[in-house]
CSV table of N, CA and C in Angstrom, one decimal:
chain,number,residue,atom,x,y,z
A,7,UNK,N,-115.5,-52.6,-3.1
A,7,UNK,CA,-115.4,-53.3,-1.9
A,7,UNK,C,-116.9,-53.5,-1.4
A,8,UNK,N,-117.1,-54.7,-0.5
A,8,UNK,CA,-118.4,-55.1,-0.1
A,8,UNK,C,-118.5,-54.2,0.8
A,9,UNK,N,-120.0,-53.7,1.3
A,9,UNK,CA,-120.4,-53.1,2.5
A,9,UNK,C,-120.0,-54.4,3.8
A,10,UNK,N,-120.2,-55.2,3.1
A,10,UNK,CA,-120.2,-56.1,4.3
A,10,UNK,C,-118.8,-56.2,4.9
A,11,UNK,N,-117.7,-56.5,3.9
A,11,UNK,CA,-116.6,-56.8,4.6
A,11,UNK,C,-115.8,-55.5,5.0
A,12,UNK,N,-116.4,-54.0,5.2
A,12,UNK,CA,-116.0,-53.0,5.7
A,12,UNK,C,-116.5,-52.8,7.4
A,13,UNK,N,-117.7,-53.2,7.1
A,13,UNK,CA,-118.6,-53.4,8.3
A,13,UNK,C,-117.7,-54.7,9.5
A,14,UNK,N,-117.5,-55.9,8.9
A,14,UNK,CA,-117.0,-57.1,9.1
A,14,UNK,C,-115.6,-56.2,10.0
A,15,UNK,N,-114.6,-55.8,9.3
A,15,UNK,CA,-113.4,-55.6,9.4
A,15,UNK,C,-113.6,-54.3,10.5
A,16,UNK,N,-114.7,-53.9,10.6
A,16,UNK,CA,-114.7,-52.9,11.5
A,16,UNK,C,-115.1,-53.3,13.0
A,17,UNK,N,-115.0,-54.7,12.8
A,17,UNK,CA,-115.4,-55.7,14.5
A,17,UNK,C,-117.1,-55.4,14.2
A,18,UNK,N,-117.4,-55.6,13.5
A,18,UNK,CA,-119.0,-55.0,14.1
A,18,UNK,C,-120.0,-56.7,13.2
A,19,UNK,N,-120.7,-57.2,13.7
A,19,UNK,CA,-120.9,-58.4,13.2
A,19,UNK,C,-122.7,-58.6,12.9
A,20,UNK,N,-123.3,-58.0,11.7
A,20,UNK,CA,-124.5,-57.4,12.0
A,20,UNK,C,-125.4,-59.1,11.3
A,21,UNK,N,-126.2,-59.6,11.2
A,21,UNK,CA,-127.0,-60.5,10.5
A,21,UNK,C,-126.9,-60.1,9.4
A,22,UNK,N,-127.9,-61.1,8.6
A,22,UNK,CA,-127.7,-60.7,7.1
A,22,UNK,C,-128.8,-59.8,6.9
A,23,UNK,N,-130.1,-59.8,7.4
A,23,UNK,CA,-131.1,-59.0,7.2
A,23,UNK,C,-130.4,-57.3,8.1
A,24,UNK,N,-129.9,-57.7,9.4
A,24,UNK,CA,-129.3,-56.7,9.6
A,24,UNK,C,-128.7,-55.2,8.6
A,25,UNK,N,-127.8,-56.2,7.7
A,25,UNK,CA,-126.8,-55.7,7.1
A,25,UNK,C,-127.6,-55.2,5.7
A,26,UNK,N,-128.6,-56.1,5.1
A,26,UNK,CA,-129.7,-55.5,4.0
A,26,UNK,C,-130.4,-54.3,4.5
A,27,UNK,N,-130.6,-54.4,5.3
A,27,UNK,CA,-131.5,-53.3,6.3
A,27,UNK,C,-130.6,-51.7,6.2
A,28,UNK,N,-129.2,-51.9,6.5
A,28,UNK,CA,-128.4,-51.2,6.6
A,28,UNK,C,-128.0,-50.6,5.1
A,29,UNK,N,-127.7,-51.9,4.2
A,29,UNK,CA,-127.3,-51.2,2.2
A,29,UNK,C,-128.5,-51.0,2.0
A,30,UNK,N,-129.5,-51.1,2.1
A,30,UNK,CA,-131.0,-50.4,1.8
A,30,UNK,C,-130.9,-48.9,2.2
A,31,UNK,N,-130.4,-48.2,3.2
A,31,UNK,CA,-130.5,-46.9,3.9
A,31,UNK,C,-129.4,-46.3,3.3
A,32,UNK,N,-128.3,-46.9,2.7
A,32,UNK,CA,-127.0,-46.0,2.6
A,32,UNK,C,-126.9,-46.4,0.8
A,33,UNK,N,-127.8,-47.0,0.2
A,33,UNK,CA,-127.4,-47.5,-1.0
A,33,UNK,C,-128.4,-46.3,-2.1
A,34,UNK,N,-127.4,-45.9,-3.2
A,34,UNK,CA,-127.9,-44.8,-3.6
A,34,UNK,C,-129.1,-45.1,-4.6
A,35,UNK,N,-130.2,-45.3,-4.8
A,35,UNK,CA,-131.3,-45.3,-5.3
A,35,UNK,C,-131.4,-46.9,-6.2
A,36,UNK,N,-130.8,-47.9,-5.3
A,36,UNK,CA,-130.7,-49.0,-5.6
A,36,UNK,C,-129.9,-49.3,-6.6
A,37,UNK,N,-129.0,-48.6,-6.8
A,37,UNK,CA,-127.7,-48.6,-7.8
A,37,UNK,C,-127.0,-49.5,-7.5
A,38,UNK,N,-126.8,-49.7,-6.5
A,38,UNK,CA,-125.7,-51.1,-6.5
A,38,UNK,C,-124.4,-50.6,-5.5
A,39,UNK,N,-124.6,-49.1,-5.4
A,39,UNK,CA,-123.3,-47.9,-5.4
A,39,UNK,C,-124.1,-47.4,-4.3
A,40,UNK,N,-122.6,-47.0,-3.0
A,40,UNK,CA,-123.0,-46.2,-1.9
A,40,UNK,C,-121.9,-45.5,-1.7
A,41,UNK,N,-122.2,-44.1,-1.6
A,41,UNK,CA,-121.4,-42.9,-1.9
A,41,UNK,C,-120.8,-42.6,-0.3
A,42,UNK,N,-120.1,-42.0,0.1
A,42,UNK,CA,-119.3,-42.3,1.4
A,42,UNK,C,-120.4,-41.0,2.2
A,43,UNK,N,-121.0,-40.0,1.4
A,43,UNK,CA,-121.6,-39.2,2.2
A,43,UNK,C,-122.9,-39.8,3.3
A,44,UNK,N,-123.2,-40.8,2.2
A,44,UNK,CA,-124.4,-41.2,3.0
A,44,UNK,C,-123.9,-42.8,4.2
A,45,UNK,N,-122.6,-43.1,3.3
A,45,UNK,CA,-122.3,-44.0,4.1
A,45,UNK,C,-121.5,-43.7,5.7
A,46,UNK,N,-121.3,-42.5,5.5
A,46,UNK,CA,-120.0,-42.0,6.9
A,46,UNK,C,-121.2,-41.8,8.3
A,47,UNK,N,-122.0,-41.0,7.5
A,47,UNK,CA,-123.2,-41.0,9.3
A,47,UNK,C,-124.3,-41.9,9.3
A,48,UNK,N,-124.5,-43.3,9.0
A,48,UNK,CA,-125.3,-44.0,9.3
A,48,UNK,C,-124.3,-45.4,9.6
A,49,UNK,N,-122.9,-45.2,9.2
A,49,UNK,CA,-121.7,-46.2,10.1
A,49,UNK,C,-121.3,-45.5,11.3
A,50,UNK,N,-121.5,-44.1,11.2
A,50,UNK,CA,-121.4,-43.5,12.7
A,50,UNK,C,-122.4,-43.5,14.0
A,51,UNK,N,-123.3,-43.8,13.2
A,51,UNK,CA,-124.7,-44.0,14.2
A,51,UNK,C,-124.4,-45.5,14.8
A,52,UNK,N,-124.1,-46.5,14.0
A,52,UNK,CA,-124.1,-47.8,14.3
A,52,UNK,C,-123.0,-47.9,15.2
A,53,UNK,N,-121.8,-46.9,14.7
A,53,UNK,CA,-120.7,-47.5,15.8
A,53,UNK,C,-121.1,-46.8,17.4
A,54,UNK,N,-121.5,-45.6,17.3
A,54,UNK,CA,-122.3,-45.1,18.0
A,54,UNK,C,-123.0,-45.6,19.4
A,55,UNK,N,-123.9,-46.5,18.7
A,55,UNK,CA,-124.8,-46.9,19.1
A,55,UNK,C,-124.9,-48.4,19.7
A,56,UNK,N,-123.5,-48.9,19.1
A,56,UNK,CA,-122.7,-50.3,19.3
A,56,UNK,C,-123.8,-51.4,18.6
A,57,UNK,N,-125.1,-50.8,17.7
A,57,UNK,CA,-125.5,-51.8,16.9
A,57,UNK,C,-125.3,-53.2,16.7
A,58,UNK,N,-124.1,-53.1,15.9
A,58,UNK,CA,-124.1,-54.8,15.8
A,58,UNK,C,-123.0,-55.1,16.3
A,59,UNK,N,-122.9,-55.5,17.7
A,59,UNK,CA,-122.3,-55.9,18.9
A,59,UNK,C,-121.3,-57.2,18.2
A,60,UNK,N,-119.7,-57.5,18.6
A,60,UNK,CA,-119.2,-58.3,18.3
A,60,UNK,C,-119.7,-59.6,18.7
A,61,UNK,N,-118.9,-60.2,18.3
A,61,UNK,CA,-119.4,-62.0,18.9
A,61,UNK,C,-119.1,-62.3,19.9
A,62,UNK,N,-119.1,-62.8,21.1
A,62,UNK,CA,-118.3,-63.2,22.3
A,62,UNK,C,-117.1,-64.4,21.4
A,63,UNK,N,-115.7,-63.8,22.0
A,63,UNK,CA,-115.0,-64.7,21.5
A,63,UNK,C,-115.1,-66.6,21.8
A,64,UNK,N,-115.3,-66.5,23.2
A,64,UNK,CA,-115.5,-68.0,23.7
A,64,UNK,C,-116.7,-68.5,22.7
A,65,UNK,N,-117.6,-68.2,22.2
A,65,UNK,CA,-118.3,-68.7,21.2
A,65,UNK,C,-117.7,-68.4,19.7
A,66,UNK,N,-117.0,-67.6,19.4
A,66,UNK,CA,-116.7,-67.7,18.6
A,66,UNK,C,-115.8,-69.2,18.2
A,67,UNK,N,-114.7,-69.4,19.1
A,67,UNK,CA,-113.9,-70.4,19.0
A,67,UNK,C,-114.5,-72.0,19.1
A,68,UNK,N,-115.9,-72.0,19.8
A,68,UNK,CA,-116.6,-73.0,19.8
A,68,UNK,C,-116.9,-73.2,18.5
A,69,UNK,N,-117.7,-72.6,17.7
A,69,UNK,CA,-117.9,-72.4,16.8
A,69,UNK,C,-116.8,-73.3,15.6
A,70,UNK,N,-115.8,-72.4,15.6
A,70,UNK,CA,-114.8,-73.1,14.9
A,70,UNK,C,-114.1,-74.6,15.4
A,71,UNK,N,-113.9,-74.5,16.7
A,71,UNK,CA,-113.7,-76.0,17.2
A,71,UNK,C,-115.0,-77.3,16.6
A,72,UNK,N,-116.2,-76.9,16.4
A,72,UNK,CA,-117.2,-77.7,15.6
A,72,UNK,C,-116.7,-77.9,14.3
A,73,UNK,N,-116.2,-76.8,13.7
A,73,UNK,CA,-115.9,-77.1,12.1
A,73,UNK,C,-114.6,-78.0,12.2
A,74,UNK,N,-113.7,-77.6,12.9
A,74,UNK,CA,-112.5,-78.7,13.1
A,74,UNK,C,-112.5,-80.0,14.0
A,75,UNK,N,-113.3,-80.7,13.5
A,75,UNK,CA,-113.8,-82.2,14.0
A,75,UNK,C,-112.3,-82.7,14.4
A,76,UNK,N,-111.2,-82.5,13.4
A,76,UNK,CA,-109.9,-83.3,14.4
A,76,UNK,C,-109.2,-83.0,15.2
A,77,UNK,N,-109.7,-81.2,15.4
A,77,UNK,CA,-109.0,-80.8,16.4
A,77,UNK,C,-107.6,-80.3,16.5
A,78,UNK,N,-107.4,-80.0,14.6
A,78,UNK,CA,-106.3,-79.6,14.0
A,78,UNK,C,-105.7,-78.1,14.7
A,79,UNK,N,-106.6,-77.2,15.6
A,79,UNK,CA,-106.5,-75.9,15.2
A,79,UNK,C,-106.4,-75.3,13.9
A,80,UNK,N,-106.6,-75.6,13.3
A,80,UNK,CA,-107.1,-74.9,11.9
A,80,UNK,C,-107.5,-75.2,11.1
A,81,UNK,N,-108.1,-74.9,9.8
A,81,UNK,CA,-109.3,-75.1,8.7
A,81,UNK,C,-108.4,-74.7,7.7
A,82,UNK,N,-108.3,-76.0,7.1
A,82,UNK,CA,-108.1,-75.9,5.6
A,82,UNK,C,-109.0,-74.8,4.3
A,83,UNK,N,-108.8,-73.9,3.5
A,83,UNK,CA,-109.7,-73.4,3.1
A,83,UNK,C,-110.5,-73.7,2.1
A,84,UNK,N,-110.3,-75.0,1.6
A,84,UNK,CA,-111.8,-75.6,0.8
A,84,UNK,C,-112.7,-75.9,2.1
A,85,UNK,N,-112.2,-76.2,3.6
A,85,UNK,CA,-113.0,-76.6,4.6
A,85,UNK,C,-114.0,-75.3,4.6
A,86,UNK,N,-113.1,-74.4,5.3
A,86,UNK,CA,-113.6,-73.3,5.3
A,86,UNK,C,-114.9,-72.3,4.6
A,87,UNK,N,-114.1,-73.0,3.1
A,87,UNK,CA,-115.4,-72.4,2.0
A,87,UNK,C,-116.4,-72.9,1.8
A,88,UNK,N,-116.6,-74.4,2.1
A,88,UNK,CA,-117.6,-75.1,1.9
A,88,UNK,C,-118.8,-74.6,2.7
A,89,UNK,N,-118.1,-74.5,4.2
A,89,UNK,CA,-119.2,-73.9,5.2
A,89,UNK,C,-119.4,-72.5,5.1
A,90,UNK,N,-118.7,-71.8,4.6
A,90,UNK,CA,-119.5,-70.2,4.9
A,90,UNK,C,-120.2,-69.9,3.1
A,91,UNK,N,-120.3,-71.0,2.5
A,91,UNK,CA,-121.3,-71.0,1.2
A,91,UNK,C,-122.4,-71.7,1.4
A,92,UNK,N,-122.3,-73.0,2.0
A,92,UNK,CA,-123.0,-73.6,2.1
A,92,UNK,C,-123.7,-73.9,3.1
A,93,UNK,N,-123.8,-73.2,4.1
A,93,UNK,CA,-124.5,-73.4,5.7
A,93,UNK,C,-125.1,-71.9,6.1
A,94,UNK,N,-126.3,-72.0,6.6
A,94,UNK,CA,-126.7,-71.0,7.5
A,94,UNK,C,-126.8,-69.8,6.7
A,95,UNK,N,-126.1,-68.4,6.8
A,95,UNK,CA,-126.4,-67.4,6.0
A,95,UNK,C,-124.9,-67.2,4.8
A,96,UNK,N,-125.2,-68.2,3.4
A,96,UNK,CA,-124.2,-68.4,3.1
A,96,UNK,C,-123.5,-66.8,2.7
A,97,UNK,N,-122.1,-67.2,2.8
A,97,UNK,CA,-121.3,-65.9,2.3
A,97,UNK,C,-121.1,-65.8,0.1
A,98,UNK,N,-120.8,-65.3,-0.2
A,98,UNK,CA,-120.3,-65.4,-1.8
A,98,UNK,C,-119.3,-65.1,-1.5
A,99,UNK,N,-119.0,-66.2,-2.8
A,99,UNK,CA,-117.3,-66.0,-2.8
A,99,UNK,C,-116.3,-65.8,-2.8
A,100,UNK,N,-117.0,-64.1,-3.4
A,100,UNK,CA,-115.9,-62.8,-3.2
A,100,UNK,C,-115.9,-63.0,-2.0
A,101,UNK,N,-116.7,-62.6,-0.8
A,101,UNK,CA,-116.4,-62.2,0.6
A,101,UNK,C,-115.6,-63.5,1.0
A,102,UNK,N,-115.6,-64.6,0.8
A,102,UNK,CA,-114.8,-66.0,1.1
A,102,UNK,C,-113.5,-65.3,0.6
A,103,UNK,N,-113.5,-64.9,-0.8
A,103,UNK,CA,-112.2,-64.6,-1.1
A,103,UNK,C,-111.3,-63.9,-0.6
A,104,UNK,N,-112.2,-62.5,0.3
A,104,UNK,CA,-111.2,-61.6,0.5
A,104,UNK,C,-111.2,-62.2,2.8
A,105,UNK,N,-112.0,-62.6,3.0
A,105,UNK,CA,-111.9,-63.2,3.9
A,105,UNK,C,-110.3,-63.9,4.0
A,106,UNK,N,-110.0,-65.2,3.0
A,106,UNK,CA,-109.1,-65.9,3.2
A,106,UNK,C,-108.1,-65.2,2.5
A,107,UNK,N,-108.0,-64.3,2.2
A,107,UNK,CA,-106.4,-63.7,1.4
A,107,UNK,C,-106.4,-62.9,3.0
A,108,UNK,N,-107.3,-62.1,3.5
A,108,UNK,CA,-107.2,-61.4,5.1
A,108,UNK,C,-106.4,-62.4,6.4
A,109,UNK,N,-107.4,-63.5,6.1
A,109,UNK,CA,-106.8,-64.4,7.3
A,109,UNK,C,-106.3,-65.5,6.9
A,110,UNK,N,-105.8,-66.3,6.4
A,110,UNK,CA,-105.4,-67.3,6.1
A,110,UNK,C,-103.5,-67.3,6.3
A,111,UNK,N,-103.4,-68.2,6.4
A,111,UNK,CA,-101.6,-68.3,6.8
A,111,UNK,C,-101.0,-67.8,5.4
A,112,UNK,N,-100.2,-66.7,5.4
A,112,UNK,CA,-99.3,-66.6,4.0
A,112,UNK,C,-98.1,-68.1,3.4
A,113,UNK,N,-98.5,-68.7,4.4
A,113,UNK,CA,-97.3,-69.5,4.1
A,113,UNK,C,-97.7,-70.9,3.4
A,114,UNK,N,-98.6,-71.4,4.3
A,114,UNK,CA,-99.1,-72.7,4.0
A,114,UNK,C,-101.1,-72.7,3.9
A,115,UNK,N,-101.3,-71.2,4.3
A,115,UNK,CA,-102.5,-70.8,3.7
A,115,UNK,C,-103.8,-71.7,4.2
A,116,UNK,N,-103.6,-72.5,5.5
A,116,UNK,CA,-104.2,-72.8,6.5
A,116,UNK,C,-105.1,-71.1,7.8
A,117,UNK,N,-106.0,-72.1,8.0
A,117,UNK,CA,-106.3,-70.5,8.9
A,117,UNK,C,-106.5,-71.1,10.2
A,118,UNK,N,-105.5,-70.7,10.5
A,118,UNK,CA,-105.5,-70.7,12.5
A,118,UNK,C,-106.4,-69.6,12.9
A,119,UNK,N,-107.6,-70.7,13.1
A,119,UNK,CA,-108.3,-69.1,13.6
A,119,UNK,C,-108.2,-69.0,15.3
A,120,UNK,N,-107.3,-69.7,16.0
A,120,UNK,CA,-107.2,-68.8,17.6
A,120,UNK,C,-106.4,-67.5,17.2
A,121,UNK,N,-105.8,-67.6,16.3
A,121,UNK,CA,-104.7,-65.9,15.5
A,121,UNK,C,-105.6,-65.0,15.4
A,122,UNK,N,-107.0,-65.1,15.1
A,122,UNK,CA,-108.1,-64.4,14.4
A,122,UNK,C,-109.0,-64.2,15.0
A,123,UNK,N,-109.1,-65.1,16.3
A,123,UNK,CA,-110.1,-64.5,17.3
A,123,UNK,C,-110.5,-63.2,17.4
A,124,UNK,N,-109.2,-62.7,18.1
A,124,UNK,CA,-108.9,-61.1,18.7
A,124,UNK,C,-109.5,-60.3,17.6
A,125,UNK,N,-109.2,-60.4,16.5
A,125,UNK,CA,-109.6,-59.6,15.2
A,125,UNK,C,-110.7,-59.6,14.8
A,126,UNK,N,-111.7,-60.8,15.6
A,126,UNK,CA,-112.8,-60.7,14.8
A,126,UNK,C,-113.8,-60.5,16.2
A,127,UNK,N,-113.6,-60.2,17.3
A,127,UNK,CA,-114.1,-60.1,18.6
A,127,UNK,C,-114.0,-58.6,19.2
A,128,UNK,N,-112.9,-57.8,18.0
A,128,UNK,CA,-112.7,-56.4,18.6
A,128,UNK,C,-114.2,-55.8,19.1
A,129,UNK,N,-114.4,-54.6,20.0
A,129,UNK,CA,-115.7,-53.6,19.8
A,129,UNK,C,-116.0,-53.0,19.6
A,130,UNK,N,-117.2,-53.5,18.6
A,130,UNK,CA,-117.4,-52.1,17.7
A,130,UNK,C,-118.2,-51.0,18.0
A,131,UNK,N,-117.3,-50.1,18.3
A,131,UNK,CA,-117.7,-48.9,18.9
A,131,UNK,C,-116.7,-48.0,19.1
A,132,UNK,N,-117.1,-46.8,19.4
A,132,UNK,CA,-115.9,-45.6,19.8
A,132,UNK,C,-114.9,-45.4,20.7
């Protein structure tokens, strides 16, 4: 599992240098591998410390209202993928992948993200 999408799923929304900053300190001698000992009190510090503060939702949903130019409420996920690879701090496509198996509609596999707001705006902290 990625450091990131545990961090992610924990409401907590850090940058990307943030988050390198973070598997640099908890990553066991550049192995690639982060062992839960080192990982449990330096994710306790951050929740702690409310580090990497959620998104405000109202901007979050702006956000996504930009990517849905027709105003569908939701994003098709080649939509989806195109932008979190190819814009700003791109994602890989594992984290795309487990992103849209997380949120995406089981049914018709669209992602309404007003459904996902709440989930991705929780706070992270104690």
């Amino acid at each position: 599992v990625e450091i990131g999408t545990i961090i992610f799923s924990l409401g907590c929304f850090p940058s990307q240098a943030d988050l390198l900053d973070f598997i640099a300190e908890v990553e066991e001698d550049h192995s690639g591998y982060v062992h839960l000992d080192r990982f449990l009190p330096a994710m306790t510090k951050v929740l702690l410390e409310n580090k990497f503060p959620p998104i405000h939702e109202d901007v979050l949903l702006q956000a996504f209202e930009v990517l849905d130019k027709e105003q569908k409420g939701y994003l098709e996920p080649e939509e989806l993928t195109m932008y979190m690879t190819q814009e700003g701090e791109p994602f890989t496509q594992e984290e795309v992948d487990e992103m849209l198996t997380a949120h995406a509609d089981r049914e018709d596999h669209r992602i309404y993200y007003k459904d996902i707001l709440s989930q991705m705006t929780t706070d992270c902290g104690l």
